[in-house]
XYZ file of N, CA, C and O in Angstrom:
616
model
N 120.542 85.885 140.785
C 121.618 85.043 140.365
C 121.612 84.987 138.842
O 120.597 85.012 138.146
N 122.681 84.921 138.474
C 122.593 85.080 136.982
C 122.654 83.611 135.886
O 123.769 83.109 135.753
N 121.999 83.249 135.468
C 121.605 82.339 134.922
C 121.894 82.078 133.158
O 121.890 83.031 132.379
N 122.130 80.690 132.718
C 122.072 80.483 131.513
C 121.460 79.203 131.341
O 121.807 78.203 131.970
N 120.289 79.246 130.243
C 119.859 78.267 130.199
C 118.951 77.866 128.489
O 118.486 78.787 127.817
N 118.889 76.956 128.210
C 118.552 76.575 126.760
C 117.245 77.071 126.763
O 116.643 77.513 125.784
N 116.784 76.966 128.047
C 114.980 77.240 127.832
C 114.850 78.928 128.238
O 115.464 79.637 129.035
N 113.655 79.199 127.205
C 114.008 80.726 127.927
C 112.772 80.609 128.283
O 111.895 79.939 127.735
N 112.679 81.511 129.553
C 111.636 81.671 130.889
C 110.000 81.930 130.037
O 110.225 82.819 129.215
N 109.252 81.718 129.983
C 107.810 81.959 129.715
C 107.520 82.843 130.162
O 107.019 83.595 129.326
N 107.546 83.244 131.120
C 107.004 84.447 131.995
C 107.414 85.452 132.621
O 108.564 85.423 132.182
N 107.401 86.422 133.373
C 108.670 87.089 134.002
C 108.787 86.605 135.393
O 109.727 86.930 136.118
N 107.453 85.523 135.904
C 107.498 85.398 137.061
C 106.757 83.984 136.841
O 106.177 83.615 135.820
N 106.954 83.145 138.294
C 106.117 81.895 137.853
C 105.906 81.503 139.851
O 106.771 81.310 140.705
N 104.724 81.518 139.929
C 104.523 80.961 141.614
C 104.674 79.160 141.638
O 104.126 78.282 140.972
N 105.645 79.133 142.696
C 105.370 76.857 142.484
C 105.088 77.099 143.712
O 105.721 78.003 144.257
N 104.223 76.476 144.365
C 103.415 76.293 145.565
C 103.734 74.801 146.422
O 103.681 73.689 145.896
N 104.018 75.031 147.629
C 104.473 73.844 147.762
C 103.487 73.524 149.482
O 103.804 73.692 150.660
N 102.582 73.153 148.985
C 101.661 73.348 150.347
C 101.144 74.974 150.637
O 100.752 75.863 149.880
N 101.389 74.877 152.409
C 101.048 76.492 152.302
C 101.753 77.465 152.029
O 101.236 78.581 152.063
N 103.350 77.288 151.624
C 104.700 78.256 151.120
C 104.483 77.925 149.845
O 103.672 77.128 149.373
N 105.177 78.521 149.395
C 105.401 79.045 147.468
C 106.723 79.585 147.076
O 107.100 80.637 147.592
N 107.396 79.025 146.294
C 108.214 79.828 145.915
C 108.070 80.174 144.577
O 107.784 79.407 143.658
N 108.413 82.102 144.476
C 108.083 82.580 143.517
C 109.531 83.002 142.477
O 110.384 83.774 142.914
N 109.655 82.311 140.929
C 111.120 83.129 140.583
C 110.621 84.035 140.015
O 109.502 84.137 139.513
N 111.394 84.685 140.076
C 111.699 86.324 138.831
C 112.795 86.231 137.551
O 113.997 86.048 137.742
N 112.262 86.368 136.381
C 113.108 86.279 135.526
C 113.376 87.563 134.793
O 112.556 87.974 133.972
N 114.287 88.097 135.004
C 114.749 89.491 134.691
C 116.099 89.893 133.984
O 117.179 89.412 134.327
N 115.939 90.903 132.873
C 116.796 90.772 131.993
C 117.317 89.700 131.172
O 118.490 89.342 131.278
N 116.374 89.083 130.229
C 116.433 88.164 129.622
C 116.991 88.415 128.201
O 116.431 89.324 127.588
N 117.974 87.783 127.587
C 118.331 87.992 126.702
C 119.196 86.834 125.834
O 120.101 86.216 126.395
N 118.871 86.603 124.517
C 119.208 85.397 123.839
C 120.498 85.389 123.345
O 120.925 86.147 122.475
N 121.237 84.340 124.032
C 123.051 84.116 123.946
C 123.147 82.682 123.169
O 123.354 81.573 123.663
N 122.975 82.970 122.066
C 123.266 81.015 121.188
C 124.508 80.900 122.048
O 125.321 81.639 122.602
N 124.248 79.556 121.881
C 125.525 78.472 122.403
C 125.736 77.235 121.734
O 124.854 76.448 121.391
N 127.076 77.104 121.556
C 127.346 75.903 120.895
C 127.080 74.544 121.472
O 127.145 74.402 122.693
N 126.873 73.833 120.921
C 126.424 72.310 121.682
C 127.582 71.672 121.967
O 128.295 71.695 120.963
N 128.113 71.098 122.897
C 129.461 70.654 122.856
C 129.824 69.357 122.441
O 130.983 68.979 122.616
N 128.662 68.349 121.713
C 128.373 67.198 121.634
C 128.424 67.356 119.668
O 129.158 66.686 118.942
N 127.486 68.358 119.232
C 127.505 68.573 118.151
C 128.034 69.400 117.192
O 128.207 69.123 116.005
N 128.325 70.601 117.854
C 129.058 71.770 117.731
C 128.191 72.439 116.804
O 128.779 73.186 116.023
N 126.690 72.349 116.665
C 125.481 72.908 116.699
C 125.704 73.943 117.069
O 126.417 73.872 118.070
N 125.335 75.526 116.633
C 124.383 76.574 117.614
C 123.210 76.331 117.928
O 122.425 75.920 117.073
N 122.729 76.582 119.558
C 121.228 75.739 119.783
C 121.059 77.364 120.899
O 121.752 77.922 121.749
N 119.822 77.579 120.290
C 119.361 78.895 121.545
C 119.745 79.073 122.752
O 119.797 77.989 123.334
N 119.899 79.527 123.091
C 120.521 79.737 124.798
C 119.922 81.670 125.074
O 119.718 82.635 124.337
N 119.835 81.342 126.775
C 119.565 82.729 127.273
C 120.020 82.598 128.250
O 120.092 81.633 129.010
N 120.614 84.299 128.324
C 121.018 84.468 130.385
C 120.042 85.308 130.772
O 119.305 85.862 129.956
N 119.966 85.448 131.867
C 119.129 85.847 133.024
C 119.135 85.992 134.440
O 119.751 85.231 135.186
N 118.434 86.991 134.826
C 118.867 87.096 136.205
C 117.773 86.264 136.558
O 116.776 86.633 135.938
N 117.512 85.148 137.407
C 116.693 84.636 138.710
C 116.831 85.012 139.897
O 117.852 84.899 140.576
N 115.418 85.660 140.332
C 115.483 85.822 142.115
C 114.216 85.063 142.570
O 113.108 85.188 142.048
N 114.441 84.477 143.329
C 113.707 83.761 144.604
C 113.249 84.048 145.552
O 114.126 84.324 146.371
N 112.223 84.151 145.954
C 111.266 84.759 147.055
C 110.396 83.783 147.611
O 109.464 83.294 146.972
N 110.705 83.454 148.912
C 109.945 82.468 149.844
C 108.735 82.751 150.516
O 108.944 82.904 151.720
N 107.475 82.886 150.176
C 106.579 83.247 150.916
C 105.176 82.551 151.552
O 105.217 81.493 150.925
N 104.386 82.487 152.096
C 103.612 81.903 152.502
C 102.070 82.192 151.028
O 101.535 83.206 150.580
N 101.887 80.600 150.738
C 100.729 80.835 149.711
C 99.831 81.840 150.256
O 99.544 82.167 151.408
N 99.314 82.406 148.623
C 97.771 82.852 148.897
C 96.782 82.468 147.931
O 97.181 81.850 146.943
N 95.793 82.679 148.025
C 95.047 82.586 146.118
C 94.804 83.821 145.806
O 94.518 84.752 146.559
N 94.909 83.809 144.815
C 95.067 85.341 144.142
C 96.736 85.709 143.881
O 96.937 86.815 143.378
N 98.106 84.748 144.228
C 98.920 85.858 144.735
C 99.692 86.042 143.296
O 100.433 87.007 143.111
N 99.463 85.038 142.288
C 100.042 85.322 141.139
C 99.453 87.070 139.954
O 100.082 87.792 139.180
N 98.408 87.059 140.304
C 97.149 88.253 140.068
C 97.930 89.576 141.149
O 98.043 90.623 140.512
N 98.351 89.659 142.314
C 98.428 90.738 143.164
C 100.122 90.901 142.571
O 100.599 92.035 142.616
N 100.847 89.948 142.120
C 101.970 90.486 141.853
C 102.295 90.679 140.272
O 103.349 91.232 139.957
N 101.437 90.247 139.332
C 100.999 91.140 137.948
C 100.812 92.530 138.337
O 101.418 93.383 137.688
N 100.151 92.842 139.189
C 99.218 94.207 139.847
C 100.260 95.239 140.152
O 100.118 96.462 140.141
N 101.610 94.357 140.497
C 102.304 95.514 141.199
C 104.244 94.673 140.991
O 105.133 94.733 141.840
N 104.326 93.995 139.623
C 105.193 93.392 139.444
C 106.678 94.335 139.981
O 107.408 93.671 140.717
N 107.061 95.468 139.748
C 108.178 96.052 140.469
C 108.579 96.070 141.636
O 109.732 95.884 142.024
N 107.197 96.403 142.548
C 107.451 96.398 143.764
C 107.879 94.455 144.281
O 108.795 94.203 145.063
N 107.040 93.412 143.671
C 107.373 92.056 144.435
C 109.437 91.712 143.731
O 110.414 91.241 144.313
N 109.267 92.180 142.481
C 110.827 91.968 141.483
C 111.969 92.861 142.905
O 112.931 92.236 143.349
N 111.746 93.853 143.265
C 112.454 94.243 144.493
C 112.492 93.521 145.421
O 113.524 93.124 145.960
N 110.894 93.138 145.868
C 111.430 92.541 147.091
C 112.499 90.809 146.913
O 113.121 90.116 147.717
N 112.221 90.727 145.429
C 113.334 89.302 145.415
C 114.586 89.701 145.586
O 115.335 89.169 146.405
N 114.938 90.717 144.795
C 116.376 91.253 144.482
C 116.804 91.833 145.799
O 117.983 92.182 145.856
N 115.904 92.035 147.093
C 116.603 92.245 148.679
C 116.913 91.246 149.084
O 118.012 91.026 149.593
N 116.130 90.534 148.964
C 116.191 88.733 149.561
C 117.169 88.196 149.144
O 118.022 87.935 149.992
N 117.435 87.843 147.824
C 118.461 87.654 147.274
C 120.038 88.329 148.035
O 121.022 87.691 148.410
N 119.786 89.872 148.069
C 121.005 90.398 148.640
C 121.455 90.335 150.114
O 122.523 90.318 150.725
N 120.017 90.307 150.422
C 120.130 89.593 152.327
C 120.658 88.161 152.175
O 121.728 88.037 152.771
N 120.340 87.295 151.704
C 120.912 86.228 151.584
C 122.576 85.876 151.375
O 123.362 85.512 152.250
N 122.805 86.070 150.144
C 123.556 86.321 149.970
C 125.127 86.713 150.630
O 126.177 86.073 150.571
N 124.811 88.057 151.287
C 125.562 89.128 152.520
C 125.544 88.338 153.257
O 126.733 88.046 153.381
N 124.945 87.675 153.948
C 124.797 86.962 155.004
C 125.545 85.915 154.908
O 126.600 85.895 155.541
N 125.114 84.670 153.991
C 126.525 83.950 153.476
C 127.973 84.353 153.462
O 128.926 83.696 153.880
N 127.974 85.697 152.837
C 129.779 86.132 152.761
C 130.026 86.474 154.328
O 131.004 85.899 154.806
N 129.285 87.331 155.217
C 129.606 87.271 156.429
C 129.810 86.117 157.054
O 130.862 86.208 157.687
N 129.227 84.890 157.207
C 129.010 83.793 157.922
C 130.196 83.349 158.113
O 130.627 82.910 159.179
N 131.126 83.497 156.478
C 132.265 82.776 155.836
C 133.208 83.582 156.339
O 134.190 82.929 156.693
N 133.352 85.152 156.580
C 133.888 85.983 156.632
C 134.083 86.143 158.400
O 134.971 86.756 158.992
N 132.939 85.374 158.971
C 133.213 85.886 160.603
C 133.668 84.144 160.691
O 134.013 83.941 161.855
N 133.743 83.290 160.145
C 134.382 81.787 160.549
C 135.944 81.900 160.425
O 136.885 81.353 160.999
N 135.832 82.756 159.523
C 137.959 83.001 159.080
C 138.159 84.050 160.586
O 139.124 83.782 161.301
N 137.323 85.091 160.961
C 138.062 85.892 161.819
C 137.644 85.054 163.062
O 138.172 85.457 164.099
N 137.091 84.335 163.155
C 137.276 82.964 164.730
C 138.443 82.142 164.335
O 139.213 81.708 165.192
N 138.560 81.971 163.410
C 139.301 80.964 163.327
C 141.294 81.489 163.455
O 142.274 80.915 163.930
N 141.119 82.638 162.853
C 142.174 83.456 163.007
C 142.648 83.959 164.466
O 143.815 84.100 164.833
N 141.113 84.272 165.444
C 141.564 84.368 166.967
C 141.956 82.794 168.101
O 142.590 82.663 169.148
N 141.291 81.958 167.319
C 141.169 80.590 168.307
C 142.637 80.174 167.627
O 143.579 80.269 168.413
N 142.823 79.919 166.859
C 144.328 79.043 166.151
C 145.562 80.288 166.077
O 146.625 80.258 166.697
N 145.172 81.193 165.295
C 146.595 81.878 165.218
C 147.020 83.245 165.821
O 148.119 83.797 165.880
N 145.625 83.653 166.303
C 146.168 84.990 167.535
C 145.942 84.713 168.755
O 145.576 85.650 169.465
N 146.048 83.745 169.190
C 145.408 83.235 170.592
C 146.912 83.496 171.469
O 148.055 83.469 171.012
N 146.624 83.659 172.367
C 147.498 84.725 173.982
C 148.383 84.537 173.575
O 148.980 85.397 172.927
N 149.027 82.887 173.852
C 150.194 81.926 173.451
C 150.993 82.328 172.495
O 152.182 82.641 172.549
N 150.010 82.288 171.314
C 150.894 82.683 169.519
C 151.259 83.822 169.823
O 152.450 84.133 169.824
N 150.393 84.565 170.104
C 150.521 85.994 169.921
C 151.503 86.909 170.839
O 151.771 88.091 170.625
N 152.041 86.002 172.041
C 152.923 86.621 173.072
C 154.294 86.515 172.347
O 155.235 87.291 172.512
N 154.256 85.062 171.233
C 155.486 84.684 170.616
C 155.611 85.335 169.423
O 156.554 85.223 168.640
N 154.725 85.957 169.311
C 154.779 86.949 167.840
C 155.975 88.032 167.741
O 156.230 88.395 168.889
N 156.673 88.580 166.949
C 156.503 89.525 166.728
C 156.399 90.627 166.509
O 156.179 90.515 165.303
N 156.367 91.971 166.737
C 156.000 93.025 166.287
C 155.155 93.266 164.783
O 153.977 93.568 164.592
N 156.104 93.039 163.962
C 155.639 92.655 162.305
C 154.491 91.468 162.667
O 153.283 91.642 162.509
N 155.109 90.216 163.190
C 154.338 89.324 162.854
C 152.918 89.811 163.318
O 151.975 89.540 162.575
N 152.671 90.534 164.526
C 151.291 91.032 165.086
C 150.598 92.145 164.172
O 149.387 92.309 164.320
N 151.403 93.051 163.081
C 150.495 93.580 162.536
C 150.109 93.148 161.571
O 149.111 93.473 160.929
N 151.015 92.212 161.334
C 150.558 91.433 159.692
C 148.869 90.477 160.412
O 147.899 90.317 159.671
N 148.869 90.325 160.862
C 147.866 89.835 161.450
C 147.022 90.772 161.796
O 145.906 90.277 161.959
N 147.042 91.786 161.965
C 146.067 92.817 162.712
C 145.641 92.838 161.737
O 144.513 92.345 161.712
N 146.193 93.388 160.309
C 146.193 94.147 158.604
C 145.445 93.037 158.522
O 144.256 93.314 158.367
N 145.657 91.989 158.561
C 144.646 90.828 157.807
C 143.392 90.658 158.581
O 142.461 90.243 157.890
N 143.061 90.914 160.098
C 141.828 90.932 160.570
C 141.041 92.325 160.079
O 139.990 92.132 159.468
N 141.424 93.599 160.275
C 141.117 94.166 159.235
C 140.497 94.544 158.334
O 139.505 95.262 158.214
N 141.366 93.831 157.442
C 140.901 93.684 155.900
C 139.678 92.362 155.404
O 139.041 92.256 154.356
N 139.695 91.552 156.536
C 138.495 90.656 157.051
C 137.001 91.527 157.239
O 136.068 91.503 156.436
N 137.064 92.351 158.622
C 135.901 93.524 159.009
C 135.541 93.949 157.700
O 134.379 94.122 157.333
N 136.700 94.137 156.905
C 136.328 95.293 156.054
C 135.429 94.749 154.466
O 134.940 95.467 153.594
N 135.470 93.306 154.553
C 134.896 92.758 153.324
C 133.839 93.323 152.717
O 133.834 93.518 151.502
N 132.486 93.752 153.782
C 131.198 93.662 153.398
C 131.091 95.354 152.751
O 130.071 95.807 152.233
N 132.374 96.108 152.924
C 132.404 97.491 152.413
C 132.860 97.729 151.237
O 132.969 98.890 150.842
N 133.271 96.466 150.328
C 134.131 96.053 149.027
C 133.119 96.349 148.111
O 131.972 96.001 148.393
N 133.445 97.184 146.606
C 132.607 97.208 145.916
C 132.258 96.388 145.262
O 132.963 96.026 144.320
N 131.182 95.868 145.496
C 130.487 94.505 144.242
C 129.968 93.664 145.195
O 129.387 92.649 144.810
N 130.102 93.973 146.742
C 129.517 93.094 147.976
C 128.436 92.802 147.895
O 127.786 93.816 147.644
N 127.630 91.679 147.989
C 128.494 90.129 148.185
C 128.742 89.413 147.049
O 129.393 88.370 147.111
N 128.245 89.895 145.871
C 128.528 89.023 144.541
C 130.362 88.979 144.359
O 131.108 88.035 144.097
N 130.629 90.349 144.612
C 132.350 90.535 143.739
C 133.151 90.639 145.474
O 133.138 91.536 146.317
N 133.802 89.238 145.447
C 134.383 89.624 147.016
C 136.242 89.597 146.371
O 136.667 89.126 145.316
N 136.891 90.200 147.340
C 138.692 90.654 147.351
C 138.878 89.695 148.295
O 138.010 90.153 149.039
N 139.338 88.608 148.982
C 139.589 88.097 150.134
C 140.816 88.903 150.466
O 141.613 89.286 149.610
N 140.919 89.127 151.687
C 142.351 89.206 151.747
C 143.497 87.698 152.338
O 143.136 86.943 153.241
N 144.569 87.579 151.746
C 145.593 86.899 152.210
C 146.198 86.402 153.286
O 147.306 86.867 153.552
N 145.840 85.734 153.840
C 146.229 85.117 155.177
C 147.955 85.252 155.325
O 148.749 85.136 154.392
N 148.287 85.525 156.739
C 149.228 85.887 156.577
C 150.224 84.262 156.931
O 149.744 83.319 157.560
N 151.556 84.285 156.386
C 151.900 82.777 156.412
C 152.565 82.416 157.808
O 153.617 83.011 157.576
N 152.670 82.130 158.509
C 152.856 81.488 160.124
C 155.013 81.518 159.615
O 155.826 80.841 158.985
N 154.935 83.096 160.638
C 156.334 83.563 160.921
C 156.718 84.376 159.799
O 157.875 84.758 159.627
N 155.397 84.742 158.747
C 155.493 85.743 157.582
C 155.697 87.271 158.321
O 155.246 87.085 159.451
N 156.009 88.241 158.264
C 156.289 89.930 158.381
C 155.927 90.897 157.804
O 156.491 91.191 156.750
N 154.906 91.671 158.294
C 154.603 92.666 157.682
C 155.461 93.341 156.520
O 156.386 94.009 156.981
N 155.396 93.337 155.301
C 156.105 94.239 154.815
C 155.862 95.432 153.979
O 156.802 96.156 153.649
């Protein structure tokens, strides 16, 4: 996730332990963006950054094993992150295409549809399936346009 913040990261990585789980961030691609103060109109340091988050079960030693092999654990955040993520835009993405079969293509609507009106609806389920194949998925999403109740393909 891309981040801005006054403080810049200490470390590239930092374990917070929370019992026997830990969560570990990653601070990657760090780079110093002054920003104006909006109170003073000051320039006061600022940095963006990518943060990834990785949920794992403590160990001792585990801050030492991922110095040891920092690329390989910085990946496994940046999957997690993208599994996450994907998963969210689907969740959102399969609630619109239920919601599109239970309310507006359901037997009833859809017998009263139509021709146009049924493909404008098809085109928009669709272009639904088709989200997670969009380039920039899941950060950069296109929604497509719901079609308007008695709108026509055109």
């Amino acid at each position: 996730m891309k981040v801005s913040s006054v403080v810049m990261p200490e470390k590239a990585f930092q374990v917070l332990r929370d019992g026997e789980n830990c969560t570990v961030e990653f601070y990657d691609n760090v780079k110093s963006n002054p920003a104006v103060d909006g109170m003073t109109g000051q320039t006061v340091p600022s940095w963006d950054f990518d943060r990834y988050i990785l949920q794992i079960a403590y160990r001792p030693n585990l801050a030492a094993e991922i110095e040891a092999d920092y690329a390989t654990w910085l990946q496994k955040a940046k999957d997690a992150e993208l599994t996450s993520e994907s998963q969210k835009v689907r969740d959102y993405r399969d609630n619109l295409l239920n919601t599109c079969d239970t309310v507006y293509c359901n037997a009833e609507r859809w017998a009263a549809m139509t021709a146009d009106q049924q493909q404008a609806w098809a085109t928009y389920k669709q272009a639904l399936r088709g989200v997670p194949a969009q380039e920039g998925f899941p950060y950069t999403v296109n929604w497509p346009v719901m079609p308007a109740e008695g709108e026509e393909s055109k």
